[in-house]
Amino acid sequence: MRIRTDSDYAYRRDAIERAADFYDCNKTKAVVSACDDVPKFVQASRQVLERDDLSLEQRREIAETLSTRAVAFEITTEIVTETE
């Protein structure tokens, strides 16, 4: 697999190099590791945000902290009133 890193895609090279530095490995293993980790981190983040012991404000702060350029967490509340 080839990943374009020329012209408009130069930011990809920086991202891959940051991942390689983070994982302390070569670029190929860094890309694979990040691809393996991201879905797990997103699922874990959702579990944290769904905890009952957090206030709405705490959930919103955590969601803002965990959101990235590629993954955004949004907290909504639904209030339903039924009348007869």
C-alpha positions as semicolon CSV with decimal commas, in nm:
position;residue;x (nm);y (nm);z (nm)
1;M;0,000;0,000;0,000
2;R;0,124;0,347;-0,080
3;I;0,023;0,661;0,101
4;R;0,056;0,983;-0,094
5;T;0,258;1,244;0,095
6;D;0,330;1,489;-0,187
7;S;0,192;1,843;-0,237
8;D;-0,150;1,871;-0,065
9;Y;-0,086;1,549;0,126
10;A;0,239;1,656;0,294
11;Y;0,063;1,669;0,632
12;R;0,035;1,289;0,614
13;R;0,412;1,250;0,633
14;D;0,418;1,456;0,953
15;A;0,132;1,255;1,102
16;I;0,301;0,924;1,022
17;E;0,631;1,044;1,164
18;R;0,456;1,159;1,484
19;A;0,297;0,815;1,514
20;A;0,636;0,647;1,461
21;D;0,784;0,865;1,735
22;F;0,490;0,793;1,966
23;Y;0,505;0,416;1,916
24;D;0,886;0,421;1,895
25;C;0,890;0,207;1,581
26;N;0,916;0,231;1,204
27;K;0,652;0,413;0,999
28;T;0,479;0,100;0,870
29;K;0,431;-0,046;1,217
30;A;0,319;0,297;1,343
31;V;0,044;0,319;1,080
32;V;-0,075;-0,035;1,158
33;S;-0,063;0,032;1,533
34;A;-0,262;0,353;1,498
35;C;-0,519;0,178;1,280
36;D;-0,554;-0,095;1,543
37;D;-0,570;0,147;1,836
38;V;-0,810;0,416;1,713
39;P;-1,129;0,205;1,708
40;K;-1,047;0,075;2,056
41;F;-0,986;0,426;2,188
42;V;-1,309;0,552;2,034
43;Q;-1,507;0,267;2,191
44;A;-1,343;0,325;2,529
45;S;-1,416;0,698;2,500
46;R;-1,782;0,627;2,429
47;Q;-1,800;0,403;2,736
48;V;-1,655;0,679;2,953
49;L;-1,893;0,939;2,812
50;E;-2,193;0,713;2,880
51;R;-2,116;0,673;3,250
52;D;-2,405;0,762;3,478
53;D;-2,186;0,914;3,748
54;L;-2,073;1,206;3,529
55;S;-2,258;1,533;3,506
56;L;-2,360;1,674;3,169
57;E;-2,090;1,941;3,202
58;Q;-1,824;1,680;3,280
59;R;-1,929;1,475;2,978
60;R;-1,910;1,780;2,754
61;E;-1,564;1,872;2,884
62;I;-1,439;1,516;2,834
63;A;-1,590;1,504;2,484
64;E;-1,419;1,829;2,392
65;T;-1,086;1,703;2,529
66;L;-1,107;1,372;2,343
67;S;-1,221;1,517;2,010
68;T;-0,966;1,542;1,729
69;R;-0,957;1,659;1,371
70;A;-1,085;1,320;1,257
71;V;-1,309;1,211;1,548
72;A;-1,552;1,441;1,724
73;F;-1,756;1,345;2,027
74;E;-2,080;1,531;2,086
75;I;-2,298;1,513;2,395
76;T;-2,668;1,565;2,353
77;T;-2,958;1,524;2,587
78;E;-3,309;1,442;2,489
79;I;-3,602;1,557;2,692
80;V;-3,935;1,417;2,591
81;T;-4,266;1,536;2,733
82;E;-4,583;1,352;2,657
83;T;-4,925;1,497;2,718
84;E;-5,265;1,346;2,672
